[in-house]
Tab-separated table of C-alpha atoms in Angstrom:
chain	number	residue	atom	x	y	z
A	14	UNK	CA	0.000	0.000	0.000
A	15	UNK	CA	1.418	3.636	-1.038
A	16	UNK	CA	-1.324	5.475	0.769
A	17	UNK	CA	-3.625	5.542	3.661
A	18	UNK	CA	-6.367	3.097	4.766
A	19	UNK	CA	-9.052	5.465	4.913
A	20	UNK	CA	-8.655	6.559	1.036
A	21	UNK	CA	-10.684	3.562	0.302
A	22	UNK	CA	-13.994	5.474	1.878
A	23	UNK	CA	-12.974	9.268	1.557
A	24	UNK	CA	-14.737	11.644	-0.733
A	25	UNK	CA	-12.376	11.756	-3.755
A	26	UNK	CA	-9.986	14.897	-3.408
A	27	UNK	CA	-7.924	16.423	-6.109
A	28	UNK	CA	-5.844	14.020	-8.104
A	29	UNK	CA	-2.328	15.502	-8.867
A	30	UNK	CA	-0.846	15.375	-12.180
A	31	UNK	CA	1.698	12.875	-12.722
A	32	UNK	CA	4.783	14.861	-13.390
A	33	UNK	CA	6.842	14.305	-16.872
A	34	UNK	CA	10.341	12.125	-16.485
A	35	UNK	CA	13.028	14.556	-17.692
A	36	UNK	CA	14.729	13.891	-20.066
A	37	UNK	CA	18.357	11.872	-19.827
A	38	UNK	CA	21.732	13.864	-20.183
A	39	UNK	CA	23.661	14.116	-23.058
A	40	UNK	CA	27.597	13.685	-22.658
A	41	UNK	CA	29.645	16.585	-23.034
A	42	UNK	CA	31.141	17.796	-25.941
A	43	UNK	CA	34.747	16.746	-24.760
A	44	UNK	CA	33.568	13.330	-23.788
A	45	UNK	CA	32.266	12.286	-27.215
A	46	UNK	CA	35.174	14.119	-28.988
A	47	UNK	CA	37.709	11.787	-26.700
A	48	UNK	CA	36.238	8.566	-27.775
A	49	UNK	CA	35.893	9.643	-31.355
A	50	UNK	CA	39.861	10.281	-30.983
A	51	UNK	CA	40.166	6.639	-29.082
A	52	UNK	CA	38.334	5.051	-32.391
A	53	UNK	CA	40.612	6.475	-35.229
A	54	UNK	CA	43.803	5.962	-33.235
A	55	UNK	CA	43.640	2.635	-34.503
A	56	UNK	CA	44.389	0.764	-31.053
A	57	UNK	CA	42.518	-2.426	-30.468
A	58	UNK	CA	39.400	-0.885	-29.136
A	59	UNK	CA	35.402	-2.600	-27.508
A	60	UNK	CA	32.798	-0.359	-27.139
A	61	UNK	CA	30.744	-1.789	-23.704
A	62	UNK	CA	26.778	-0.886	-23.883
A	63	UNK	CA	24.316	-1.159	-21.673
A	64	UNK	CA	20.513	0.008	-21.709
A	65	UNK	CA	19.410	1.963	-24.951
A	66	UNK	CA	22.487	1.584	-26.260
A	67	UNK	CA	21.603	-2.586	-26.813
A	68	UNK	CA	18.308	-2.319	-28.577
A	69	UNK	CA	16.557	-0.117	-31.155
A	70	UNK	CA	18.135	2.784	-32.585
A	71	UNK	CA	21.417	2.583	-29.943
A	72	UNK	CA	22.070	-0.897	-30.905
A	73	UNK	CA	21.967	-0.057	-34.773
A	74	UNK	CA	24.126	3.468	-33.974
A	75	UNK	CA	26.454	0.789	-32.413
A	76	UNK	CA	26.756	-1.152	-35.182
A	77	UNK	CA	27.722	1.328	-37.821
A	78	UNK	CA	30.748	2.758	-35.309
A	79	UNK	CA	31.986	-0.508	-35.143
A	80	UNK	CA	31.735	-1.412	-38.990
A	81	UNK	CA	33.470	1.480	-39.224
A	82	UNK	CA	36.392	1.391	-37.081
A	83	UNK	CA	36.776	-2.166	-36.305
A	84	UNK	CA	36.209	-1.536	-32.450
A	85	UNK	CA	34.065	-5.008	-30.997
A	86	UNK	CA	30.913	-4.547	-29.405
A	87	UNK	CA	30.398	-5.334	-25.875
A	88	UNK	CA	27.971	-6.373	-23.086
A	89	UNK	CA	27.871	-6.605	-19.362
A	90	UNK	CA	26.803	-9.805	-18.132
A	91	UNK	CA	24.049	-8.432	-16.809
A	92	UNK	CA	22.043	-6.085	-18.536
A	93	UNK	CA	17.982	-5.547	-18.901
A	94	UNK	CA	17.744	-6.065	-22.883
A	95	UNK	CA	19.526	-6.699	-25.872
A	96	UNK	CA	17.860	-7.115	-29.617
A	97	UNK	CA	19.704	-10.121	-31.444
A	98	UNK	CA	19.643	-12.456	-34.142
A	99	UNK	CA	19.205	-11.614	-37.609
A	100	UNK	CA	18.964	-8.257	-38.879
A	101	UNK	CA	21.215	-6.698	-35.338
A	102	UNK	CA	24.303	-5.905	-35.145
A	103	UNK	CA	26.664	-8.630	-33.066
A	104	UNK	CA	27.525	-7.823	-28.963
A	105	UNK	CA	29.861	-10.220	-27.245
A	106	UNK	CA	28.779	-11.074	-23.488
A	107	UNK	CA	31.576	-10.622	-20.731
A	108	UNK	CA	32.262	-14.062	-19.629
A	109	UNK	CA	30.721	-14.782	-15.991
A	110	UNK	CA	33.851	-16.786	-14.396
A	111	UNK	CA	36.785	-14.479	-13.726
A	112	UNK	CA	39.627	-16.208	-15.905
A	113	UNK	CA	37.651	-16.533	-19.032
A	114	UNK	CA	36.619	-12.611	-18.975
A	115	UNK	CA	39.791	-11.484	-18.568
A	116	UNK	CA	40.873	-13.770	-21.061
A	117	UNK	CA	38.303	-12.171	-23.248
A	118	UNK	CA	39.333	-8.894	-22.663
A	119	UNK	CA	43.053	-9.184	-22.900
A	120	UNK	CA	43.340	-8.419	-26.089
A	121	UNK	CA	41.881	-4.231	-25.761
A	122	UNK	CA	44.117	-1.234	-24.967
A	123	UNK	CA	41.276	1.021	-25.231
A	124	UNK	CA	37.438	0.495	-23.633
A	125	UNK	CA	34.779	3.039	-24.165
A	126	UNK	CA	31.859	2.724	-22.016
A	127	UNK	CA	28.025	3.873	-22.918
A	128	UNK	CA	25.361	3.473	-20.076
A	129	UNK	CA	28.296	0.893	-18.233
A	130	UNK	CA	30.222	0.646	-15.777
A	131	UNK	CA	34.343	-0.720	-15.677
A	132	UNK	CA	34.202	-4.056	-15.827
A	133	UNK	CA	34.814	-6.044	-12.485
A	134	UNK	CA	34.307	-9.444	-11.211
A	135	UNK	CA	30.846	-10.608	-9.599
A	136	UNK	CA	32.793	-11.275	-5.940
A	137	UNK	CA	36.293	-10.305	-4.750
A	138	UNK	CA	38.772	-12.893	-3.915
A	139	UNK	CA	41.992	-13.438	-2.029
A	140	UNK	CA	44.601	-12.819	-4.378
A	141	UNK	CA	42.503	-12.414	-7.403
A	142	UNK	CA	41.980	-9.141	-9.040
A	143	UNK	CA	38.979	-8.279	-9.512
A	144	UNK	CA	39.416	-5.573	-12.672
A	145	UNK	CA	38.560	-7.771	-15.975
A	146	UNK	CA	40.780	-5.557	-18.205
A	147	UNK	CA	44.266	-5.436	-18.648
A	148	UNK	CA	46.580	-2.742	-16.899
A	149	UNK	CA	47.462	-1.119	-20.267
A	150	UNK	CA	44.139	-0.344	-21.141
A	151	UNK	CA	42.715	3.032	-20.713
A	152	UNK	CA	38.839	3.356	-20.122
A	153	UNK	CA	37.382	6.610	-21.020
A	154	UNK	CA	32.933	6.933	-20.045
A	155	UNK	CA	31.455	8.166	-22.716
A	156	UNK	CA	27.912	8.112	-21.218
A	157	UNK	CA	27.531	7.828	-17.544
A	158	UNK	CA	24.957	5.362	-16.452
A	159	UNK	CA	21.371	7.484	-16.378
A	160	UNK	CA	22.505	9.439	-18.987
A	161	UNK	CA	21.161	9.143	-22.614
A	162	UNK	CA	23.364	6.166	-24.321
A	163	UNK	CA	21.626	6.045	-27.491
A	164	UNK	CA	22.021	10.081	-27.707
A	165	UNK	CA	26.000	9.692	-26.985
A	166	UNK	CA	25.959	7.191	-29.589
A	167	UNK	CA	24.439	9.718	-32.330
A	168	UNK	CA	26.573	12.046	-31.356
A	169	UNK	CA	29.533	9.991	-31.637
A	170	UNK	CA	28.504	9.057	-35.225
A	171	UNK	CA	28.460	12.515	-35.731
A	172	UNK	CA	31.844	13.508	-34.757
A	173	UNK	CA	33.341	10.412	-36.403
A	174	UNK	CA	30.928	11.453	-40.229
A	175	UNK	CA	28.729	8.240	-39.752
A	176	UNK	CA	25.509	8.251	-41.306
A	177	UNK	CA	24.231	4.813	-40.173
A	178	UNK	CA	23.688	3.404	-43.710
A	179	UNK	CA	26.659	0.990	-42.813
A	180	UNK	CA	24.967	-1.174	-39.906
A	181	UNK	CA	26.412	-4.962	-39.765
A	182	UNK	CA	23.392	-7.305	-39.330
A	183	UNK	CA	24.014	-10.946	-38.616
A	184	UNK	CA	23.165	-13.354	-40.956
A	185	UNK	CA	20.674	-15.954	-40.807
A	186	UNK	CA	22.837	-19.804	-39.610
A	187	UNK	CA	21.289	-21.652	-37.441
A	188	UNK	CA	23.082	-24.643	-35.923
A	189	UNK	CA	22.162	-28.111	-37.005
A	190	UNK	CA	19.686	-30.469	-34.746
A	191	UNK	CA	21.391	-32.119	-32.538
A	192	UNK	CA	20.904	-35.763	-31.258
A	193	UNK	CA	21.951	-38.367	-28.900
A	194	UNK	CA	23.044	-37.902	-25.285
A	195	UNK	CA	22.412	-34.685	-23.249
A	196	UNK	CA	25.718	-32.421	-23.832
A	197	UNK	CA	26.217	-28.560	-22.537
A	198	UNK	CA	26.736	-27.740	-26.363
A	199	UNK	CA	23.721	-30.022	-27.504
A	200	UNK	CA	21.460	-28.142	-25.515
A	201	UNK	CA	22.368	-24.868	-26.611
A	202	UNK	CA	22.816	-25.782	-30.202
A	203	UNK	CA	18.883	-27.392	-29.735
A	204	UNK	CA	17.792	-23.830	-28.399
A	205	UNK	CA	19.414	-21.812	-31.472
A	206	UNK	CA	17.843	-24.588	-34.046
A	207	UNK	CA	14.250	-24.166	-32.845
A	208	UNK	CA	14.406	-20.732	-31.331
A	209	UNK	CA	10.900	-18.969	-33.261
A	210	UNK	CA	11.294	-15.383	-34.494
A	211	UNK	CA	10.391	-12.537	-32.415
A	212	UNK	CA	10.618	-14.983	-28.976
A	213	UNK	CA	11.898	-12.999	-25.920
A	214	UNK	CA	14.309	-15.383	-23.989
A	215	UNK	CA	14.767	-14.930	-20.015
A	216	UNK	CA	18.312	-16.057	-19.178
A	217	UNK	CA	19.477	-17.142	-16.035
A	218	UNK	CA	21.322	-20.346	-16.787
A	219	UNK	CA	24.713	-19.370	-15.628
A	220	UNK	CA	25.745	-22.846	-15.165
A	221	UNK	CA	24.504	-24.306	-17.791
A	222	UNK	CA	23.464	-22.409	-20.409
A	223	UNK	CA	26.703	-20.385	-21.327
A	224	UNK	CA	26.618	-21.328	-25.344
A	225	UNK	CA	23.211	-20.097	-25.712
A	226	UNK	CA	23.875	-16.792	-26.625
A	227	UNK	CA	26.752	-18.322	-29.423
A	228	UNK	CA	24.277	-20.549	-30.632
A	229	UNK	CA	21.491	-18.430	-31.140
A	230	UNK	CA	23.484	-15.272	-32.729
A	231	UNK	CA	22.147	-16.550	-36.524
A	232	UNK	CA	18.637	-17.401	-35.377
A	233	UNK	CA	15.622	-15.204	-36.206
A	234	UNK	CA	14.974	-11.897	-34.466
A	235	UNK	CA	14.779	-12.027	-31.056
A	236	UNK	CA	14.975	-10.268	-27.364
A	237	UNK	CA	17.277	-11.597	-24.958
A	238	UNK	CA	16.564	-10.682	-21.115
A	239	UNK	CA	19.134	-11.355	-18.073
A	240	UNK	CA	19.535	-11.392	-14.314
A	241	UNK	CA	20.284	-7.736	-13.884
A	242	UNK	CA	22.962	-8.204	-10.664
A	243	UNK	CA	24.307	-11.150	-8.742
A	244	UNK	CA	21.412	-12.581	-7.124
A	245	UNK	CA	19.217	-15.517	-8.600
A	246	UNK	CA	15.523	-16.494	-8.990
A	247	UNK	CA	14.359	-13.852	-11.380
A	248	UNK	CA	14.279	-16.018	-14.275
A	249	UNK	CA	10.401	-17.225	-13.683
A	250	UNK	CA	8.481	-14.033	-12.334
A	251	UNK	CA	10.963	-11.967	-15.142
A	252	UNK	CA	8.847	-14.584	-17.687
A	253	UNK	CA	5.819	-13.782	-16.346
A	254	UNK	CA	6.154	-10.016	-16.853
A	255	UNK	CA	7.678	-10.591	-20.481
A	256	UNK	CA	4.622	-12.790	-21.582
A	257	UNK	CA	2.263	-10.384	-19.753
A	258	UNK	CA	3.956	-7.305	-21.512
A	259	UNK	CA	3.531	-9.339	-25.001
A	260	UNK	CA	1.070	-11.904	-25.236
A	261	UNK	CA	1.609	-12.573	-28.765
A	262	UNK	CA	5.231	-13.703	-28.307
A	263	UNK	CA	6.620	-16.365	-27.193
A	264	UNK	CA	8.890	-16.433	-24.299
A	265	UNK	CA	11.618	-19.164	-23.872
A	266	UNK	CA	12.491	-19.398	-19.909
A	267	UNK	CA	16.135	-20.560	-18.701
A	268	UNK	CA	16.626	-21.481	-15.224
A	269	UNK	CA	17.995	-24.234	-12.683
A	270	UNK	CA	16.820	-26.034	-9.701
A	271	UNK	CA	18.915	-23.755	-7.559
A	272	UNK	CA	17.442	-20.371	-8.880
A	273	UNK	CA	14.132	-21.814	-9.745
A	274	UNK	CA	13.305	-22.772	-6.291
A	275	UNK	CA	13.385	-19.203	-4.993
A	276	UNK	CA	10.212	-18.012	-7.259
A	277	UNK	CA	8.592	-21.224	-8.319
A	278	UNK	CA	5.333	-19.793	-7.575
A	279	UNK	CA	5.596	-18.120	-10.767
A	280	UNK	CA	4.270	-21.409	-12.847
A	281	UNK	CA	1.049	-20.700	-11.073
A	282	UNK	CA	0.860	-17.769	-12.423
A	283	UNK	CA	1.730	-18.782	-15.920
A	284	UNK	CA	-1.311	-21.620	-15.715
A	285	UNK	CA	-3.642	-19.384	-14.129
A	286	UNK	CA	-3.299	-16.588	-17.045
A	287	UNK	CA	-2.442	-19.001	-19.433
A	288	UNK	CA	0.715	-17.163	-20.611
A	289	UNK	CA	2.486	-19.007	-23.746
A	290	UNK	CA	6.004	-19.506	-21.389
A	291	UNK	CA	8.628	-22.372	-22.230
A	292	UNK	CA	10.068	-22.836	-18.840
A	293	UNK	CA	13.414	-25.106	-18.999
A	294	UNK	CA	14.680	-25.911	-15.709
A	295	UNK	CA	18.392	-27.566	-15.610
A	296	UNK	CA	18.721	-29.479	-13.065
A	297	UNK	CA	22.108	-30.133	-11.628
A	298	UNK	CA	21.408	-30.406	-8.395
A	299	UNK	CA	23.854	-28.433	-6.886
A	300	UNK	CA	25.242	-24.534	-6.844
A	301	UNK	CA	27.994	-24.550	-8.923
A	302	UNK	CA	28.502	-21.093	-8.654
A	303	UNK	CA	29.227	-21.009	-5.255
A	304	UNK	CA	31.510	-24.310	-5.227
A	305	UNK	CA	33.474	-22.668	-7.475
A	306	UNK	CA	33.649	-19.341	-5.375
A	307	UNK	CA	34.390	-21.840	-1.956
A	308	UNK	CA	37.356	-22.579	-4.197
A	309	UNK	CA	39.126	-19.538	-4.882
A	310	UNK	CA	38.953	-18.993	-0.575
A	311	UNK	CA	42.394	-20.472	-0.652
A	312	UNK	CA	40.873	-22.642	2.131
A	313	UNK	CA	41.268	-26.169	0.511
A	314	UNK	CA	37.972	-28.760	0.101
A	315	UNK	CA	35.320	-28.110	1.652
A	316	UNK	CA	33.823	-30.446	4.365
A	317	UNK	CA	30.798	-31.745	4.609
A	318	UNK	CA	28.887	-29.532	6.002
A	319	UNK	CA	30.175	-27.223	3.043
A	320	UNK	CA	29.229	-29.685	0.957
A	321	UNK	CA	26.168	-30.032	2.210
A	322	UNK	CA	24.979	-26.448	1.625
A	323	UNK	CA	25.789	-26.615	-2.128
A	324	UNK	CA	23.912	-29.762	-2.892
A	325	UNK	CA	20.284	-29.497	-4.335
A	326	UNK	CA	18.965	-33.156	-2.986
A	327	UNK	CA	17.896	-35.378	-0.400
A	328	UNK	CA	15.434	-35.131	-1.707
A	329	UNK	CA	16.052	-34.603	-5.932
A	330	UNK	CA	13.444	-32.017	-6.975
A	331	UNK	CA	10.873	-33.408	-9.349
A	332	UNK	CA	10.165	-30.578	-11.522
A	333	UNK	CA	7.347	-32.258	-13.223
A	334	UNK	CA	5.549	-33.143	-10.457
A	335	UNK	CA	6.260	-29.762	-9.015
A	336	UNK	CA	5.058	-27.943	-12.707
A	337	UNK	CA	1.898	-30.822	-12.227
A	338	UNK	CA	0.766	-29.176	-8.983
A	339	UNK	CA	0.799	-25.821	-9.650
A	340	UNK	CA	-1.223	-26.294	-12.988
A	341	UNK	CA	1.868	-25.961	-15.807
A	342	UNK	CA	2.348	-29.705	-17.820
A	343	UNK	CA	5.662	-30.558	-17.733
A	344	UNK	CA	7.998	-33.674	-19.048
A	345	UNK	CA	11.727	-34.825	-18.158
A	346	UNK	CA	14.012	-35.339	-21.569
A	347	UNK	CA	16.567	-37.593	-21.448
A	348	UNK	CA	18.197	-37.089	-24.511
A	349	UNK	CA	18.440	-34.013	-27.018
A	350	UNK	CA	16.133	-35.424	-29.575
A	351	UNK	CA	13.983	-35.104	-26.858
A	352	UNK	CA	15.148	-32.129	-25.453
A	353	UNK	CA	14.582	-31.089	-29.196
A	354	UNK	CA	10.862	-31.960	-29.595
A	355	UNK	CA	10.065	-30.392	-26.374
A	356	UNK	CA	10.968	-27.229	-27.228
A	357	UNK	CA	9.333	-27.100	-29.957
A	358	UNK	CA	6.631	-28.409	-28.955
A	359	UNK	CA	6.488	-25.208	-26.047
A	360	UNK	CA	6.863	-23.289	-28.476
A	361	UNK	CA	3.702	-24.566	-30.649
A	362	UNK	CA	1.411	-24.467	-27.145
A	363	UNK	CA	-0.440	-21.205	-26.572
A	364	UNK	CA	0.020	-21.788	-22.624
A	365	UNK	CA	2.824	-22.415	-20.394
A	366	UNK	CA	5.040	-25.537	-20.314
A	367	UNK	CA	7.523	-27.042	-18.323
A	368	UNK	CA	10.894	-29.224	-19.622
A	369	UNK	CA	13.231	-30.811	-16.807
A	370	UNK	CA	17.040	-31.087	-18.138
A	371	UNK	CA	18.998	-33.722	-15.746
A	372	UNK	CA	22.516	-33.096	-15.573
């Protein structure tokens, strides 16, 4: 409640206007004439958006900067949106575990951020740092996070004599349909093969699902949606607002046992307002994340009662049984020609459904 009891039996008083947002900041002048001067210096250069800057016209400003100075395109791993697939311009995810991002980003001596922040790690470790670029590059903000990042973007077009007819658009390859036995890879080459245009995916497989966004890069156009910080469980009630938000489109769910425990109750909602939502729930029963935080502690194995805390079981989660009860259908696939048909099958149904992954 945002006001007081007795407003439900007052006589009506005056009802105030609802005050216009004002409008987002611009960058300064300087600001957007240092990054045009980072892009033609010809140093290996990413461009990191975030916000506007990853769908509509931001993404496709974006896109004709890069094509025309080589610089890579960039997202967080968390963000709110980004447009993909065929007909947008290609953004590279920053890896979730530590090693692989810096990895990823080695190769930069210059990072311009729109909308972003520096890069970092999710969670600080003993003798780890937790900057994801190298030491040698220099990161200049181009738009500060709340200011307008598709307006810096135009502007930066601008000073660099970029009309946006030259905007890279990914071309239409999906990967083939797999088969046999349930592989990381098979699964995400099963999601790019049968992923329908204009779906809106919810992401929060961060175990499991990290070659979905590879795989689905040639499929037709779609929305992808994330966890927007380091908690989990937002992948089901963040489904339910997509399908909600567009009923016509069909929404493709991601999640685990571990995160999908924390908002479950969602499925009831998806049966009771019959929302077309492809729920997959991998279940590994266990928190891999945090095992593989426990082992950067410098604190060797973890006991039991460590142990203990990361496991998912005792007993196993029957996700079927669980979908069953609160009114979603659901089935366990045990292999990807399975996994295969299921999805498509989701996809097909005009309400929600439910497909269990063992792992």
């Amino acid at each position: 409640m945002i006001v007081p009891a007795d407003v439900a039996w007052s006589e009506n008083g005056a009802v105030a206007a609802i005050p216009a947002l004002p409008a987002a900041p611009l960058p300064s002048s300087e600001s957007v004439e240092r990054a045009a001067a980072m892009l033609r210096s010809g140093l290996r250069t990413a461009i990191l958006l975030t916000g506007s800057a990853l769908h509509g016209r931001g993404l496709r400003t974006a896109g004709c900067i890069a094509a025309g100075t080589t610089a890579k395109l960039l997202a967080p791993y968390p963000f709110t949106r980004m447009e993909r697939g065929v007909g947008s311009p290609p953004v590279e995810r920053i890896q979730y575990v530590l090693e692989q991002a810096v990895e990823q980003l080695k190769e930069f001596r210059q990072l311009i951020l729109v909308g972003a922040q520096a890069p970092i790690s999710y969670f600080a470790s003993p003798g780890k740092n937790s900057v994801l670029t190298s030491p040698e590059c220099e990161i200049h903000t181009l738009a500060r996070p709340g200011e307008d990042a598709a307006g810096a973007l135009d502007a930066l077009a601008a000073a660099l004599s970029y009309n946006g007819s030259n905007v890279p658009a990914g071309k239409a390859e999906r990967p083939p349909l797999p088969d046999g036995d349930i592989t990381l890879p098979g699964l995400a080459a099963a999601v790019g093969a049968t992923l329908p245009e204009n779906a809106i995916v919810v992401d929060e497989s961060m175990t499991s699902g990290r070659g979905m966004m590879a795989a689905t890069i040639g499929a037709p156009p779609h929305d992808w949606l994330t966890n927007t910080g380091g908690s989990i469980g937002i992948a089901l009630p963040l489904a339910v607002g997509a399908a909600v938000a567009c009923p016509k489109r069909p929404v493709l769910c991601l999640s685990a046992d571990g995160s999908g425990l924390y908002t479950a109750q969602a499925l009831w909602t998806m049966a009771r307002e019959g929302l077309k939502v492809t729920t997959v729930i991998f279940a590994n029963r266990v928190y891999n994340v945090l095992k593989r935080e426990f082992s950067y502690l410098g604190v060797g194995d973890p006991g039991p009662i460590v142990r203990n805390l990361f496991e998912i079981g005792r007993p196993d989660l029957d996700w079927v049984l669980l979908a069953k009860g609160l009114g979603v259908p659901g089935t366990r696939v045990a292999s990807l020609n399975e996994f295969a048909k299921a999805l498509r099958e989701g996809f097909e149904s005009q309400g929600p459904t439910v497909i269990e992954v063992p792992l």
